[in-house]
């Protein structure tokens, strides 16, 4: 019988969750939803020195914002609570004791200075491997090199110690990875990692394996940076006698800088001007504020769609996938091995697609929101019309205001490239006529605005091509924008005429 799918997202609250963490959570979530399994959130906070206040709340809020629901775990509870590792300290001791009893782990009393001295010595001897492990452990101060009496005496005297895994020599450790196939490592290349620290807290390795076992995790889906740790985890399952309960592993490809050269970092993102965190984060230590995807105007569905494609593809041409479609189409077998380039332009493209997919009524909410902040009154009907006109030109919700300001504020300056080149006597004559003509009617539609323009230009024998830009600049101040005739319709006769006449008075003829 196959095990029920239970996956976990297991971030450490050591700072703001990186956008790559959302991708990891997403792939776990997709598998859970596809299989009717359980999505678990576990907080891996055993490294108390690196704990950052607010980081856990940030994780929870970020997941909520992107629509990744947690079935069990921190913030919702469940049968394997607590889900914060610092609250599970008492559970790990039993397993580390078991490892010591079966000679798969040992006490080590070395100071940092002693470990450093060992490295220097091995290096001087020309030894490539300077790890604390198979080749060096017997020259160190631990329960393998000391007599039983010495060890007992040290333990009883309260001397500080850690507990290390005793990696057995001469084994081939096989990690079966669902994305990379089988990866084999010689045990002699592994070091005797610390499993329990001197403060009695387990390290990530021990806590991670014990919790995955206790929480009956079926698949460990996590970033590639954990692949080097996987052989140790496989060995721990064996040493603890849990080899039959070992989860399946899938290590996700790295997220690379946009040019593909190296891992994406916060510094790269800052330099290139795009967010690295899902939500805005204020660093509690430095006070530095980093804008998040949410605040920058990315829609959660667009961000999810973008992230889904960073490492996975459906094998078809389809690019737009709702969460439901992702759940249906996702397959671990289609996750690539090669690092995924983080192309922010693609993220923006997804955002545009999702904005375009919205009705004018939905989009008007964004514009109305900006307008109320600016204390500008506008009817819903007009806001909808404006959004309809701008829809194909915007990337972010705030662009409706940024690109549509001129609907509400007459221009105070005019694009100089246009005025220098095209504000000729001819253009001025046509625009004067045009203003006089449109003034005659109370209301104007885009079609009427256009036919009047055609009539005036043909009477004066001037090509419309020469007039469109001067007309646009007089109405909007800018050289480009949405459909000009439709813009005139939205502004209405009075406002449009006023603007043309103001431009005629203000802009010197070339
Ligand atoms: N706590 C680890 C992290 O922050 C989790 C690694 C894992 O999923 O095993 O990435």
Coordinates of C-alpha atoms in Angstrom, one line a residue, residues 51-221:
X51 CA 16.3 33.6 15.4
X52 CA 14.7 36.8 14.0
X53 CA 11.6 38.2 15.6
X54 CA 8.7 38.5 13.2
X55 CA 10.1 36.0 10.7
X56 CA 7.6 33.3 11.6
X57 CA 4.6 35.6 11.3
X58 CA 6.1 36.7 7.9
X59 CA 6.1 33.1 6.7
X60 CA 2.5 32.6 7.7
X61 CA 1.3 35.8 6.2
X62 CA 3.2 35.2 2.9
X63 CA 1.8 31.8 2.4
X64 CA -1.7 33.1 3.1
X65 CA -1.2 35.9 0.6
X66 CA -0.2 33.6 -2.2
X67 CA -3.0 31.2 -1.5
X68 CA -1.0 28.3 -0.1
X69 CA -3.2 26.8 2.6
X70 CA -1.7 24.9 5.5
X71 CA -3.6 21.8 6.6
X72 CA -1.6 21.0 9.6
X73 CA 1.3 22.6 11.5
X74 CA 2.3 25.9 13.0
X75 CA -0.6 28.4 13.1
X76 CA -3.3 25.7 12.5
X77 CA -2.2 22.8 14.9
X78 CA -2.6 19.1 14.3
X79 CA -2.0 15.6 15.6
X80 CA 1.8 16.0 15.7
X81 CA 2.0 19.3 17.6
X82 CA 4.0 21.2 18.5
X83 CA 5.2 22.2 15.0
X84 CA 7.9 24.5 16.2
X85 CA 11.1 22.6 16.7
X86 CA 12.3 24.6 19.7
X87 CA 9.2 23.3 21.5
X88 CA 10.0 19.7 20.6
X89 CA 13.4 19.7 22.3
X90 CA 12.4 16.9 24.7
X91 CA 11.6 14.6 21.8
X92 CA 15.0 14.5 20.2
X93 CA 17.0 13.4 23.2
X94 CA 15.6 9.9 23.1
X95 CA 16.8 9.4 19.6
X96 CA 20.2 10.8 20.1
X97 CA 20.5 8.5 23.2
X98 CA 19.5 5.6 20.9
X99 CA 22.2 6.5 18.5
X100 CA 24.8 6.6 21.2
X101 CA 23.7 3.3 22.6
X102 CA 24.1 1.7 19.2
X103 CA 27.5 3.3 18.6
X104 CA 26.2 5.5 15.7
X105 CA 27.0 8.7 17.6
X106 CA 29.4 9.8 20.2
X107 CA 30.2 12.6 22.7
X108 CA 32.8 15.1 21.6
X109 CA 34.5 17.5 24.0
X110 CA 36.7 19.5 21.7
X111 CA 36.9 23.2 21.9
X112 CA 36.7 25.3 18.8
X113 CA 40.4 25.9 19.1
X114 CA 41.2 22.2 19.2
X115 CA 39.1 21.7 16.1
X116 CA 40.9 24.5 14.3
X117 CA 44.3 23.1 15.3
X118 CA 43.3 19.7 13.9
X119 CA 42.4 21.4 10.5
X120 CA 45.7 23.2 10.5
X121 CA 47.6 20.1 11.3
X122 CA 45.9 18.0 8.6
X123 CA 46.5 20.7 6.1
X124 CA 50.1 20.9 6.9
X125 CA 50.4 17.2 6.4
X126 CA 49.0 17.7 2.9
X127 CA 45.7 16.1 3.7
X128 CA 42.8 17.2 1.4
X129 CA 40.2 16.0 3.9
X130 CA 40.3 18.2 7.0
X131 CA 36.9 17.2 8.3
X132 CA 36.1 16.0 11.8
X133 CA 35.4 12.4 10.8
X134 CA 36.6 9.0 9.8
X135 CA 40.2 10.2 9.4
X136 CA 40.6 12.5 12.3
X137 CA 38.1 11.5 15.0
X138 CA 40.5 9.3 16.9
X139 CA 43.0 12.1 17.3
X140 CA 40.3 14.3 19.0
X141 CA 38.8 14.4 22.4
X142 CA 35.7 12.3 22.3
X143 CA 34.1 9.2 23.7
X144 CA 35.8 7.1 20.9
X145 CA 39.3 8.2 21.7
X146 CA 39.0 8.6 25.5
X147 CA 38.5 5.7 27.9
X148 CA 35.0 5.1 29.2
X149 CA 36.1 6.3 32.7
X150 CA 37.4 9.5 31.2
X151 CA 34.3 10.1 29.2
X152 CA 32.1 9.5 32.3
X153 CA 34.2 11.7 34.4
X154 CA 34.0 14.6 31.8
X155 CA 30.2 14.2 31.5
X156 CA 29.7 14.1 35.2
X157 CA 31.9 17.2 35.7
X158 CA 29.6 19.1 33.4
X159 CA 32.2 19.7 30.7
X160 CA 30.6 21.1 27.5
X161 CA 30.1 18.6 24.8
X162 CA 28.3 18.0 21.5
X163 CA 27.1 14.7 20.1
X164 CA 28.3 13.8 16.7
X165 CA 27.2 11.2 14.1
X166 CA 29.7 8.4 13.7
X167 CA 29.8 7.9 10.0
X168 CA 30.9 4.4 9.1
X169 CA 33.7 4.0 6.7
X170 CA 33.5 2.2 3.4
X171 CA 29.8 2.5 2.6
X172 CA 28.1 3.7 -0.5
X173 CA 25.3 6.0 0.5
X174 CA 22.5 6.2 -2.1
X175 CA 20.1 9.1 -2.3
X176 CA 17.2 8.4 -4.6
X177 CA 16.1 11.7 -5.7
X178 CA 12.9 12.0 -7.7
X179 CA 14.3 14.9 -9.8
X180 CA 17.9 13.7 -10.2
X181 CA 17.7 10.0 -10.0
X182 CA 20.1 8.1 -7.8
X183 CA 23.0 10.0 -6.3
X184 CA 25.7 7.9 -4.7
X185 CA 28.2 9.2 -2.2
X186 CA 31.1 7.4 -0.5
X187 CA 30.6 7.6 3.2
X188 CA 34.3 8.3 3.7
X189 CA 33.8 11.8 2.2
X190 CA 31.2 12.7 4.8
X191 CA 32.0 14.3 8.1
X192 CA 30.8 13.4 11.6
X193 CA 28.2 16.2 11.7
X194 CA 27.0 17.5 15.1
X195 CA 23.6 16.2 15.9
X196 CA 23.2 17.8 19.3
X197 CA 24.7 21.1 20.3
X198 CA 26.2 21.9 23.7
X199 CA 23.0 23.8 24.6
X200 CA 21.1 20.6 24.3
X201 CA 19.4 21.7 21.1
X202 CA 19.4 19.3 18.2
X203 CA 21.0 20.6 15.0
X204 CA 19.0 20.9 11.8
X205 CA 20.0 17.4 10.6
X206 CA 18.8 15.5 13.6
X207 CA 15.6 17.5 14.2
X208 CA 14.8 17.4 10.5
X209 CA 15.1 13.6 10.2
X210 CA 13.4 12.9 13.6
X211 CA 10.5 15.2 12.8
X212 CA 10.0 13.9 9.2
X213 CA 9.9 10.4 10.7
X214 CA 7.5 11.3 13.6
X215 CA 5.3 13.4 11.4
X216 CA 5.1 10.6 8.8
X217 CA 6.4 12.7 6.0
X218 CA 6.1 10.9 2.7
X219 CA 8.1 13.3 0.4
X220 CA 10.8 15.8 1.3
X221 CA 10.7 18.5 -1.4

